[in-house]
mmCIF file of C-alpha atoms and ligand atoms in Angstrom:
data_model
loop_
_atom_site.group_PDB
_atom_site.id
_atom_site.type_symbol
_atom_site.label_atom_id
_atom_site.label_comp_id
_atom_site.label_asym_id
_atom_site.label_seq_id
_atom_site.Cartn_x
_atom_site.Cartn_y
_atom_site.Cartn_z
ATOM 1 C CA UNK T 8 5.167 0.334 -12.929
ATOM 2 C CA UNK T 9 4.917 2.345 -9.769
ATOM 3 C CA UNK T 10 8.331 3.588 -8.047
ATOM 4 C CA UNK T 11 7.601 1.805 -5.224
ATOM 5 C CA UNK T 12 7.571 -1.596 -6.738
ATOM 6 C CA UNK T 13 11.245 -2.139 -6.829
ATOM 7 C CA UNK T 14 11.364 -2.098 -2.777
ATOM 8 C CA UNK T 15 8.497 -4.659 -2.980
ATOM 9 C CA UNK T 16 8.541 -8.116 -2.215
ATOM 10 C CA UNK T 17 5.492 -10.236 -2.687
ATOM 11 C CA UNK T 18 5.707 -14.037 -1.830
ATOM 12 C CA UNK T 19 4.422 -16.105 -4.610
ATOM 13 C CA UNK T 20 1.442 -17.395 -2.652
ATOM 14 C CA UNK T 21 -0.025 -14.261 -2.214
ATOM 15 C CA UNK T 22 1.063 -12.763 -5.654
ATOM 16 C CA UNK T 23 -1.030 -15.790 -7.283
ATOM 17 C CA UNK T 24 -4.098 -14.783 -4.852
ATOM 18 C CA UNK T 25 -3.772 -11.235 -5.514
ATOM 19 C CA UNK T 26 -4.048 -11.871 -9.197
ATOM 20 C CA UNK T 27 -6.682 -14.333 -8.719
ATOM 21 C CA UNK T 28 -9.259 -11.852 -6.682
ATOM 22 C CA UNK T 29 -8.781 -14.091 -3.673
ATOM 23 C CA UNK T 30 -8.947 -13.060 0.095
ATOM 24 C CA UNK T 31 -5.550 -11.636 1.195
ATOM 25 C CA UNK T 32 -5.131 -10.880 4.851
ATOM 26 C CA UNK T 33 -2.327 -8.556 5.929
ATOM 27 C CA UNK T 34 -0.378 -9.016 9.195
ATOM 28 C CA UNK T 35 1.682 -6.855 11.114
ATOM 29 C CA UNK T 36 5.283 -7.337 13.099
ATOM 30 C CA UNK T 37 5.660 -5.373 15.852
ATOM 31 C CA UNK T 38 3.465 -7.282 17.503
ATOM 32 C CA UNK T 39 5.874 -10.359 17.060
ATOM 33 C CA UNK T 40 9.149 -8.409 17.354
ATOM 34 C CA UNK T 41 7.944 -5.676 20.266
ATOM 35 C CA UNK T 42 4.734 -6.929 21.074
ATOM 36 C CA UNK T 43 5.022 -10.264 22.610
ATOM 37 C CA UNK T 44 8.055 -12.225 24.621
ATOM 38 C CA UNK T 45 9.506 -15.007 22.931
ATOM 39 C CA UNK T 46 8.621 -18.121 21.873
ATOM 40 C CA UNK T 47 4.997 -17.332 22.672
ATOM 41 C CA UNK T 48 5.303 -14.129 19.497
ATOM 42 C CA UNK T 49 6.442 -17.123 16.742
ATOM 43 C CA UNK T 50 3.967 -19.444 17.923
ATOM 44 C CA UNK T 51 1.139 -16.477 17.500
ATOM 45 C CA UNK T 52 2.566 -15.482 14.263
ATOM 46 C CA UNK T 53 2.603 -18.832 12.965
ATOM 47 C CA UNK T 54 -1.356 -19.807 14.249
ATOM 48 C CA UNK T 55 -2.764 -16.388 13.144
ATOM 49 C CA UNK T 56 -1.629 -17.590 9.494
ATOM 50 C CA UNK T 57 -2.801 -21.082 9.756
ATOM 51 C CA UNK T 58 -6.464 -19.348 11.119
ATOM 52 C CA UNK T 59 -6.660 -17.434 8.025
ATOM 53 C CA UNK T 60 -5.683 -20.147 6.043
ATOM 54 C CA UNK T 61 -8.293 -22.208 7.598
ATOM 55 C CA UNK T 62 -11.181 -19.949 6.639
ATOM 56 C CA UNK T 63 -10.023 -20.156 2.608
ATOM 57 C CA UNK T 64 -7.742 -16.636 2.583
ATOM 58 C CA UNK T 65 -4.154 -16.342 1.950
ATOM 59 C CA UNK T 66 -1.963 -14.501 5.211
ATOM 60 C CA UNK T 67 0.847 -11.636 4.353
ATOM 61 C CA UNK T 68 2.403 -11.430 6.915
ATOM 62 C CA UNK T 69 4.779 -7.719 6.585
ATOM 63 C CA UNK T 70 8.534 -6.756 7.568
ATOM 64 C CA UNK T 71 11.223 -4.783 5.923
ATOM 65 C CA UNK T 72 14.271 -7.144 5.313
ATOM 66 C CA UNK T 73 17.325 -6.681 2.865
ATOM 67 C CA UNK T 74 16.141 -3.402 1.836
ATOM 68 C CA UNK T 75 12.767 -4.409 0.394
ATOM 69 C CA UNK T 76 9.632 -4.189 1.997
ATOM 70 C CA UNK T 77 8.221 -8.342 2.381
ATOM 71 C CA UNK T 78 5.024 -9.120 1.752
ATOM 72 C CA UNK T 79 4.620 -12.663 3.281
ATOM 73 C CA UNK T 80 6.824 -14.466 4.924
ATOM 74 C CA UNK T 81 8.725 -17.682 5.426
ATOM 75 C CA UNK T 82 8.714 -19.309 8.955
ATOM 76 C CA UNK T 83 12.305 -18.754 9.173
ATOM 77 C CA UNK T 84 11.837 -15.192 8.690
ATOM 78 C CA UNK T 85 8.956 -15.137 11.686
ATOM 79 C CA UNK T 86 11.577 -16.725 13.407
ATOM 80 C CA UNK T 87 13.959 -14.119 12.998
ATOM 81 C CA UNK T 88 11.942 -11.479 13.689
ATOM 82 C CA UNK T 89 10.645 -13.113 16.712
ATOM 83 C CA UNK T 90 14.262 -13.910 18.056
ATOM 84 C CA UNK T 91 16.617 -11.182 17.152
ATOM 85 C CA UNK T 92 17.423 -8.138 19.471
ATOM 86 C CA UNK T 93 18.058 -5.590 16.943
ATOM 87 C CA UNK T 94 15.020 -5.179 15.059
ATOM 88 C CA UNK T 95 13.806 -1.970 14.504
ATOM 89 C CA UNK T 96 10.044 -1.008 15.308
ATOM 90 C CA UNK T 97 8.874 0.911 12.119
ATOM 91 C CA UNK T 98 6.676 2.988 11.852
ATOM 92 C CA UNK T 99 5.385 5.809 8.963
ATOM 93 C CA UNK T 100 8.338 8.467 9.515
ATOM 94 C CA UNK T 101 10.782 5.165 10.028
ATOM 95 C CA UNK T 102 10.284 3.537 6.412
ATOM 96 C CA UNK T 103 12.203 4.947 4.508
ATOM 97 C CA UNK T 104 15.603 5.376 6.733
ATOM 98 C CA UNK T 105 15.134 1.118 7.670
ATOM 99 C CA UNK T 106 15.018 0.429 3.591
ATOM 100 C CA UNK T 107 17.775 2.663 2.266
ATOM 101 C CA UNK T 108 19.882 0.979 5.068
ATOM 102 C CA UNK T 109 18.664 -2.395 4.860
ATOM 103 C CA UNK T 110 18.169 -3.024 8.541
ATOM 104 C CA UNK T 111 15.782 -5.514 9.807
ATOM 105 C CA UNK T 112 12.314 -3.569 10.768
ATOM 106 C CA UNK T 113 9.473 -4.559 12.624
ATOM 107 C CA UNK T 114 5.948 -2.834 10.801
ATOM 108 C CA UNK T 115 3.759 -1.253 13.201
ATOM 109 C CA UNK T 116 -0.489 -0.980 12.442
ATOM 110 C CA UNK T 117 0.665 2.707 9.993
ATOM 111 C CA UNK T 118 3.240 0.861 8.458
ATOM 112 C CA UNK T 119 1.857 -2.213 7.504
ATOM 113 C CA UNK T 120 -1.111 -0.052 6.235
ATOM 114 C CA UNK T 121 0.982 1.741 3.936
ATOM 115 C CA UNK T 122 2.532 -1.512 3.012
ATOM 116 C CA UNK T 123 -0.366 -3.284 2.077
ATOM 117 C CA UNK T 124 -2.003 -0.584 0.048
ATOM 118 C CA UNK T 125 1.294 -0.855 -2.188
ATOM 119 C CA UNK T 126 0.653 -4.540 -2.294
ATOM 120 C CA UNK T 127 -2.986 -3.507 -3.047
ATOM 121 C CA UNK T 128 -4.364 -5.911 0.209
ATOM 122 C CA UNK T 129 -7.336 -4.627 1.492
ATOM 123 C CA UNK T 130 -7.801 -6.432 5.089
ATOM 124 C CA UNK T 131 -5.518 -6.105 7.879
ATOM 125 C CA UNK T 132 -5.566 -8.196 10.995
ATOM 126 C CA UNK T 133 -4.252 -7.461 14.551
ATOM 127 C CA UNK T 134 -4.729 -6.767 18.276
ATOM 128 C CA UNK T 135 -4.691 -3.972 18.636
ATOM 129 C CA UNK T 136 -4.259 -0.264 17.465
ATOM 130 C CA UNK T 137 -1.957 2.726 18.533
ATOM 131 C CA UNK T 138 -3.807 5.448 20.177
ATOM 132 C CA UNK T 139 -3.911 8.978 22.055
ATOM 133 C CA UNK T 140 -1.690 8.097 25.329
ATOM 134 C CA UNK T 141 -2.868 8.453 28.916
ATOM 135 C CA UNK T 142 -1.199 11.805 29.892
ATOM 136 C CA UNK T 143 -1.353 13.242 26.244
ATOM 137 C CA UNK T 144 -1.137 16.635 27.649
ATOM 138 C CA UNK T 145 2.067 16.776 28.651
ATOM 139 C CA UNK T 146 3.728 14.151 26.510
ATOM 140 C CA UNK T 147 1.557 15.040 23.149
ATOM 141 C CA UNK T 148 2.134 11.206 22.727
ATOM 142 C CA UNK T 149 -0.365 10.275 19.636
ATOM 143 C CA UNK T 150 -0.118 7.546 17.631
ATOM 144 C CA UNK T 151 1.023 7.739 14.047
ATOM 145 C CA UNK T 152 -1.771 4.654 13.382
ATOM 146 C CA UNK T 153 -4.578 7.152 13.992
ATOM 147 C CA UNK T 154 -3.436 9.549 11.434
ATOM 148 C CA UNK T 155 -3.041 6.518 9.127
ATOM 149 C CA UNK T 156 -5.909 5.089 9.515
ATOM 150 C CA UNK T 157 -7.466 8.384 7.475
ATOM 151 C CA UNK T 158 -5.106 8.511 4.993
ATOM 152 C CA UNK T 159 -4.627 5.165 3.923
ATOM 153 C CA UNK T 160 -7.579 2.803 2.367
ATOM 154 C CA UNK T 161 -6.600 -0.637 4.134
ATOM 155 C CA UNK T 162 -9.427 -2.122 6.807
ATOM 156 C CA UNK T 163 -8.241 -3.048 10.128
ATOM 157 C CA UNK T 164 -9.987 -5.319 12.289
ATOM 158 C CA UNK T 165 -8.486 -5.008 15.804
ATOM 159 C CA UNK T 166 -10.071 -6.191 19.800
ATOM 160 C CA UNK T 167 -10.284 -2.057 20.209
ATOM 161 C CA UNK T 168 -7.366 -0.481 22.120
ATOM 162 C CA UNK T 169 -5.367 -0.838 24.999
ATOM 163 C CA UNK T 170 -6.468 0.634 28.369
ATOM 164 C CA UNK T 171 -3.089 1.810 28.260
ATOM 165 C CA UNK T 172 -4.591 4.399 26.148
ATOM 166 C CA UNK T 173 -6.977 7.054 26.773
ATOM 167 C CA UNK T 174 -10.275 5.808 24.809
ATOM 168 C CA UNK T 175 -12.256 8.624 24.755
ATOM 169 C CA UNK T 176 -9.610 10.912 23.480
ATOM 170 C CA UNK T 177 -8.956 8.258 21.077
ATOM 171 C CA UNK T 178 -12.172 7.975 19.370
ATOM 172 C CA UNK T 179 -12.264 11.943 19.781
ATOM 173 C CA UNK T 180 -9.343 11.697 17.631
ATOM 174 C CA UNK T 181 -10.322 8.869 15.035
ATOM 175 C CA UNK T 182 -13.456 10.944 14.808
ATOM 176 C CA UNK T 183 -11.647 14.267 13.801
ATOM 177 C CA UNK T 184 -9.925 12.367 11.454
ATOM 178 C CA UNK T 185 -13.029 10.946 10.266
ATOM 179 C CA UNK T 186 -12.294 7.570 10.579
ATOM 180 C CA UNK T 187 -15.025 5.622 10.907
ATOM 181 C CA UNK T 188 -15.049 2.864 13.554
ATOM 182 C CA UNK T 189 -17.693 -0.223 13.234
ATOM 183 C CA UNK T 190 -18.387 -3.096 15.874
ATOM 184 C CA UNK T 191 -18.423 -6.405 15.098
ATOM 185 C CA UNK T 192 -21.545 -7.919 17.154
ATOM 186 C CA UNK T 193 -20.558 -5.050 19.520
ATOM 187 C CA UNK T 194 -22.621 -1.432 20.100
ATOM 188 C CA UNK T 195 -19.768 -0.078 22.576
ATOM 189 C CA UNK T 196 -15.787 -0.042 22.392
ATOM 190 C CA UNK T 197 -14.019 -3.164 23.138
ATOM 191 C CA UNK T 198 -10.677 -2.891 25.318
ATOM 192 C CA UNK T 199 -9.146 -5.038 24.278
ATOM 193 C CA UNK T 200 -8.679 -7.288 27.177
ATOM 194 C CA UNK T 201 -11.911 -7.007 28.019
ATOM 195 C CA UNK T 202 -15.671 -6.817 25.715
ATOM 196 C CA UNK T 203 -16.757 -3.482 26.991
ATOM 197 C CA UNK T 204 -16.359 0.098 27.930
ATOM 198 C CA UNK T 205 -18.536 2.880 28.816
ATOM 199 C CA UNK T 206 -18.064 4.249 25.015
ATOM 200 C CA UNK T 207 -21.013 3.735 22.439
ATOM 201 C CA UNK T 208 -20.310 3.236 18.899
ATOM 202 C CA UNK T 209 -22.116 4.917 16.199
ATOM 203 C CA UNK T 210 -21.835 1.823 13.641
ATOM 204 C CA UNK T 211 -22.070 -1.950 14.303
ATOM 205 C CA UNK T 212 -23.018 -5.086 12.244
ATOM 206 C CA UNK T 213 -23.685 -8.694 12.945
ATOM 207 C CA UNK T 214 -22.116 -10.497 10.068
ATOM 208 C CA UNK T 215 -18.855 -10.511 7.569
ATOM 209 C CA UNK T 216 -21.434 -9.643 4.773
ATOM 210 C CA UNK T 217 -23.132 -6.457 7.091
ATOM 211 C CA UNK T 218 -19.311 -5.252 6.757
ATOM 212 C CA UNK T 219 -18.244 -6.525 3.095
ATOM 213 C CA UNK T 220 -21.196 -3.853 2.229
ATOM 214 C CA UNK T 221 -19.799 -1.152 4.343
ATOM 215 C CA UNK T 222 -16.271 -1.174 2.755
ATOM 216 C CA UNK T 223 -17.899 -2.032 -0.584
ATOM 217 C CA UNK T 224 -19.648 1.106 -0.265
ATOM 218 C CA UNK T 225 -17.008 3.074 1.211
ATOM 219 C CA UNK T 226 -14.641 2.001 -1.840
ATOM 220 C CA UNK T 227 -17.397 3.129 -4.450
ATOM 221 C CA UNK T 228 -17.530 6.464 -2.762
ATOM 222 C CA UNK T 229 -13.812 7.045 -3.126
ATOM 223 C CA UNK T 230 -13.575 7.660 0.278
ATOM 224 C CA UNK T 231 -9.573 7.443 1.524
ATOM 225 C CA UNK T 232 -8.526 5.944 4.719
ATOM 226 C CA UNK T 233 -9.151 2.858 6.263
ATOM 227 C CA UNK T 234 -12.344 1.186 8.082
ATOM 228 C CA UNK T 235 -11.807 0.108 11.751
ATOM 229 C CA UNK T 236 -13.718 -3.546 12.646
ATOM 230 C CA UNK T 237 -13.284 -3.645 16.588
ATOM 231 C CA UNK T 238 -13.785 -7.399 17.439
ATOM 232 C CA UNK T 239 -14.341 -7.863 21.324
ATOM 233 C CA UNK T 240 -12.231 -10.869 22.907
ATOM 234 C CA UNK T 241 -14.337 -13.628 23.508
ATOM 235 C CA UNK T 242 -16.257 -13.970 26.625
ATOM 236 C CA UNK T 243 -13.982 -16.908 28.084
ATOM 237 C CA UNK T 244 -10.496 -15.382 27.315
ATOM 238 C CA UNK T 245 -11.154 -11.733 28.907
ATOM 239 C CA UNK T 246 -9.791 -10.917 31.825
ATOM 240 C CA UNK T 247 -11.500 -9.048 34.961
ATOM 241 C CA UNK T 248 -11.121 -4.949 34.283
ATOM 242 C CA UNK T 249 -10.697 -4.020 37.661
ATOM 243 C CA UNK T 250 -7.787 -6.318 38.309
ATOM 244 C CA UNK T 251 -6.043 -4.634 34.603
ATOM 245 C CA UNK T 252 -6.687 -1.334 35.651
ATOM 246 C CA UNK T 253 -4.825 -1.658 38.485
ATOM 247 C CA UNK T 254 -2.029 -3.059 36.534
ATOM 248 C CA UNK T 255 -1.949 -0.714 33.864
ATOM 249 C CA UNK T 256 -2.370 2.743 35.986
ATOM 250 C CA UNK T 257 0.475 1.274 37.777
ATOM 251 C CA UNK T 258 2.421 0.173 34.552
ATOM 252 C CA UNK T 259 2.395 4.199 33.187
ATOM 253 C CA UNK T 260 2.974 5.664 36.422
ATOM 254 C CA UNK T 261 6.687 3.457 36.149
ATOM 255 C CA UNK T 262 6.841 4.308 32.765
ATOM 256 C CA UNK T 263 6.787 8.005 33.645
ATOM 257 C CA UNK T 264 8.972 7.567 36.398
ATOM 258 C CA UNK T 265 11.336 5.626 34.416
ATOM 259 C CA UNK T 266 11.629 8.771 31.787
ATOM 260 C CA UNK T 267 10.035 6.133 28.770
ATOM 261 C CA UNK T 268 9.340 8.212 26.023
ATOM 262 C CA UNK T 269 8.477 8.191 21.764
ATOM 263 C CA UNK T 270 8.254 4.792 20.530
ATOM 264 C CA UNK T 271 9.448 2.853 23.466
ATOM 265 C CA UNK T 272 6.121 3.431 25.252
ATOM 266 C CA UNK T 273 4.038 0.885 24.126
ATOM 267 C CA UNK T 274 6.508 -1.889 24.284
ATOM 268 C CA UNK T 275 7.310 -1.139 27.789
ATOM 269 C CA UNK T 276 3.979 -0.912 28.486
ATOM 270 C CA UNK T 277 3.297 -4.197 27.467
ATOM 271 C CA UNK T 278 6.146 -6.118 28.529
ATOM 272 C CA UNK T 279 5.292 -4.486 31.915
ATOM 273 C CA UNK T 280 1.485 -5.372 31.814
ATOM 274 C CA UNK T 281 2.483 -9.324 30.955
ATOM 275 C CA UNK T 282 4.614 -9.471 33.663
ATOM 276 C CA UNK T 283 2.954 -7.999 36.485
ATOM 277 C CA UNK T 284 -0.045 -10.530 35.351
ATOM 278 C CA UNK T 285 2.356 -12.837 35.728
ATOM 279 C CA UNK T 286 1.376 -14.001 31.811
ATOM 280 C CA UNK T 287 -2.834 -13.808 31.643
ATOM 281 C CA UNK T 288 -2.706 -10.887 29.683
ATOM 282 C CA UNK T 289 -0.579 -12.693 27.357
ATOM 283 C CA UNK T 290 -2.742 -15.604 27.430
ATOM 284 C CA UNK T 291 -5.595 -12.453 26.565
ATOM 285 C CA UNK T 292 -3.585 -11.468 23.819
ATOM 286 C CA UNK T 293 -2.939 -14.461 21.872
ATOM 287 C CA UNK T 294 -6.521 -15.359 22.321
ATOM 288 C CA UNK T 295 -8.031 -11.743 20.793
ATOM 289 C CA UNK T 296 -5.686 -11.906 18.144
ATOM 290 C CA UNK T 297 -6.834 -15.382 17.067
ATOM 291 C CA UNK T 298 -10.325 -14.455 17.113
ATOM 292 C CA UNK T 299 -9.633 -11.411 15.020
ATOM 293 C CA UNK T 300 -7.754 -13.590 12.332
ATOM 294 C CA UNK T 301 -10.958 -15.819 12.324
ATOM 295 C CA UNK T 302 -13.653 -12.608 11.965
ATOM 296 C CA UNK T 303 -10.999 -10.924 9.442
ATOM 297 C CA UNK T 304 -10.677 -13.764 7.413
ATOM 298 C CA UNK T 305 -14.418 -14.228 6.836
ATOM 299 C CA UNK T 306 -14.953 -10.571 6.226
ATOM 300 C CA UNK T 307 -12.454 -10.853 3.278
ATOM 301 C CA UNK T 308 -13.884 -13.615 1.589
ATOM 302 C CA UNK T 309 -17.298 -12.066 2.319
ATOM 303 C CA UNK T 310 -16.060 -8.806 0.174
ATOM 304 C CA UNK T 311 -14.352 -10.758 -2.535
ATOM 305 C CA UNK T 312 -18.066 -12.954 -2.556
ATOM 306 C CA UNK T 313 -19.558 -10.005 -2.665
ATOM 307 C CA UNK T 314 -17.777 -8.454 -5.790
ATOM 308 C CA UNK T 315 -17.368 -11.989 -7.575
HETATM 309 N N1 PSU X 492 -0.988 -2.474 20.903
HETATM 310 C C1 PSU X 492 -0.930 -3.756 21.314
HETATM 311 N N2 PSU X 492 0.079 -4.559 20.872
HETATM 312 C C2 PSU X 492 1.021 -4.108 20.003
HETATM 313 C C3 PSU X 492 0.939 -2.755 19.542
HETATM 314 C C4 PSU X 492 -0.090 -1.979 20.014
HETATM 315 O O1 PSU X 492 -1.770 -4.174 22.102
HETATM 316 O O2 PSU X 492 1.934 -4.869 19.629
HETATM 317 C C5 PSU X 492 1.937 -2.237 18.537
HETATM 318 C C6 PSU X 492 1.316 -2.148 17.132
HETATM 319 O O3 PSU X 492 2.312 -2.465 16.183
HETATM 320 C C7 PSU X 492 0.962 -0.673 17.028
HETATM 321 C C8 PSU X 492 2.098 -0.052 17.784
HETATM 322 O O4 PSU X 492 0.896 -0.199 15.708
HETATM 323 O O5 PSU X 492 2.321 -0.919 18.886
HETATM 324 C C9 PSU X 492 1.801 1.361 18.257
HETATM 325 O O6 PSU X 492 2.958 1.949 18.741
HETATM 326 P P1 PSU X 492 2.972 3.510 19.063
HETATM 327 O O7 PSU X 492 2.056 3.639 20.232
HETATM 328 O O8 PSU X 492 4.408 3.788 19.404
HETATM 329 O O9 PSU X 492 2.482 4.206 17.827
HETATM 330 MN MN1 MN X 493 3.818 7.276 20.500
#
């Protein structure tokens, strides 16, 4: 038995999957507890699972709760992560302090990465990823899901990142870190709100089974770290980029007036960016993360096909 087993709790449904060689999908919090407004964050959490149940894969979703790190969850438990005002957004350097405690946490992308390689799940679904901040030069404000994403084998599929990031300096980054970032019927960056950006990937595929290779590949090679699947938001849902980057240069110029700092950035951000679109980009959101559920669902079964 590992150490790390006695903080773990794995809801039967995904235990009997896991055992069975069956498509597991991991799911995040943060994006329910500090990622979205409620009700609008249960009723995501809730769809995303059915999605994945839909296409034949088992959800997990991940929180820390009563000291142990969940792996799945009950609706009431969504619910109370999507509802309460003290929850905790955890991150890598955060773990450990929220379970000795036993506080109610909230996993971010790194997080639930760690989390799920314990639980030995493979796929990951959400919206999207941490990434080198806009202004990184004075606030040296990197995300911890970057560094991550090359230490710990767990494959993310994701719309891209926020344009409240700095893309190029993030895919500098991932490079560095040689993580190694594949479209999904996409040869340039999604943004997350919206299909494209001037950046050009070096890796895409067309199908699940192009990718079920990839990682199959990747896993043979004993290669640590985790794959990144950028999924661009489908062509009704996206929203018009000249009309968000007006809203988002003006969202982190209030942020930096308003002294926001550490982990407190993104959430502002975003609470920001949904109201000053008076709720589209929320709208946005939901819709990318459903479509990522759907592509990340078929890309697990189309791995666990592929090693049958
Ligand atoms: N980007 C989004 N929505 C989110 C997040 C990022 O569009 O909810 C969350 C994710 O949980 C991600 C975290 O891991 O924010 C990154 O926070 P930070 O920038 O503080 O590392
Ligand atoms: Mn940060």
């Amino acid at each position: 038995m590992k150490t790390y087993e006695q903080f773990l709790e794995i809801k039967q449904e995904v235990k009997d999957a896991l055992d069975n060689n069956m498509p597991v999908v991991a799911l995040e919090s943060t994006i329910i507890s500090h990622g979205m407004p409620y009700p609008d964050n249960v009723r995501m959490a809730k769809k995303v699972e059915s999605i994945i149940r839909s296409e034949g894969a088992v959800p997990a979703t991940i929180a820390i709760m009563d000291g142990k790190i969940k792996i799945g969850l009950t609706d009431e438990d969504l619910e109370t992560l999507a509802k309460s005002k003290n929850v905790t957004k955890v991150s890598r350097r955060d773990l450990a302090s929220v379970i000795a405690n036993k506080s109610l946490g909230a996993t971010t992308v790194a997080s639930t990465m760690i989390c799920a390689e314990m639980a030995n799940i493979k796929f990951f679904v959400t919206g999207g990823i941490g990434g080198v901040h806009r202004g990184y030069e004075s606030s040296l404000d990197v995300s911890a899901d970057l560094d991550e994403l090359s230490l710990t084998n767990v494959n993310v599929i994701c719309a891209g990142a926020k344009a409240i990031l700095d893309l190029p300096k993030t895919m500098e980054y991932l490079e560095t870190k040689g993580v190694s970032v594949v479209g999904y019927q996409t040869e340039v960056l999604p943004a997350f709100y919206t299909r494209t950006s001037d950046i050009k990937l070096r890796h895409f595929v067309n199908s699940a089974e192009e990718l079920a290779k990839i990682i199959y590949t990747k896993d043979q090679l004993n290669l640590k770290g985790g794959l990144l699947v950028v999924n661009p938001i489908p062509v009704k849902d996206s929203l018009d980029a000249t009309y968000m980057d007006a809203i988002i240069d003006r969202a982190v110029k209030q942020s930096v007036e308003d002294h926001i700092e550490g982990k407190d950035v993104t959430p502002y951000l975003l609470k920001k960016i949904v109201e000053e679109t008076k709720g589209k980009s929320l709208e946005a959101n939901l819709a990318l993360v459903y479509n990522n559920a759907d592509v990340g669902a078929k890309i697990a079964k189309a791995y666990f096909d592929l090693i049958k």
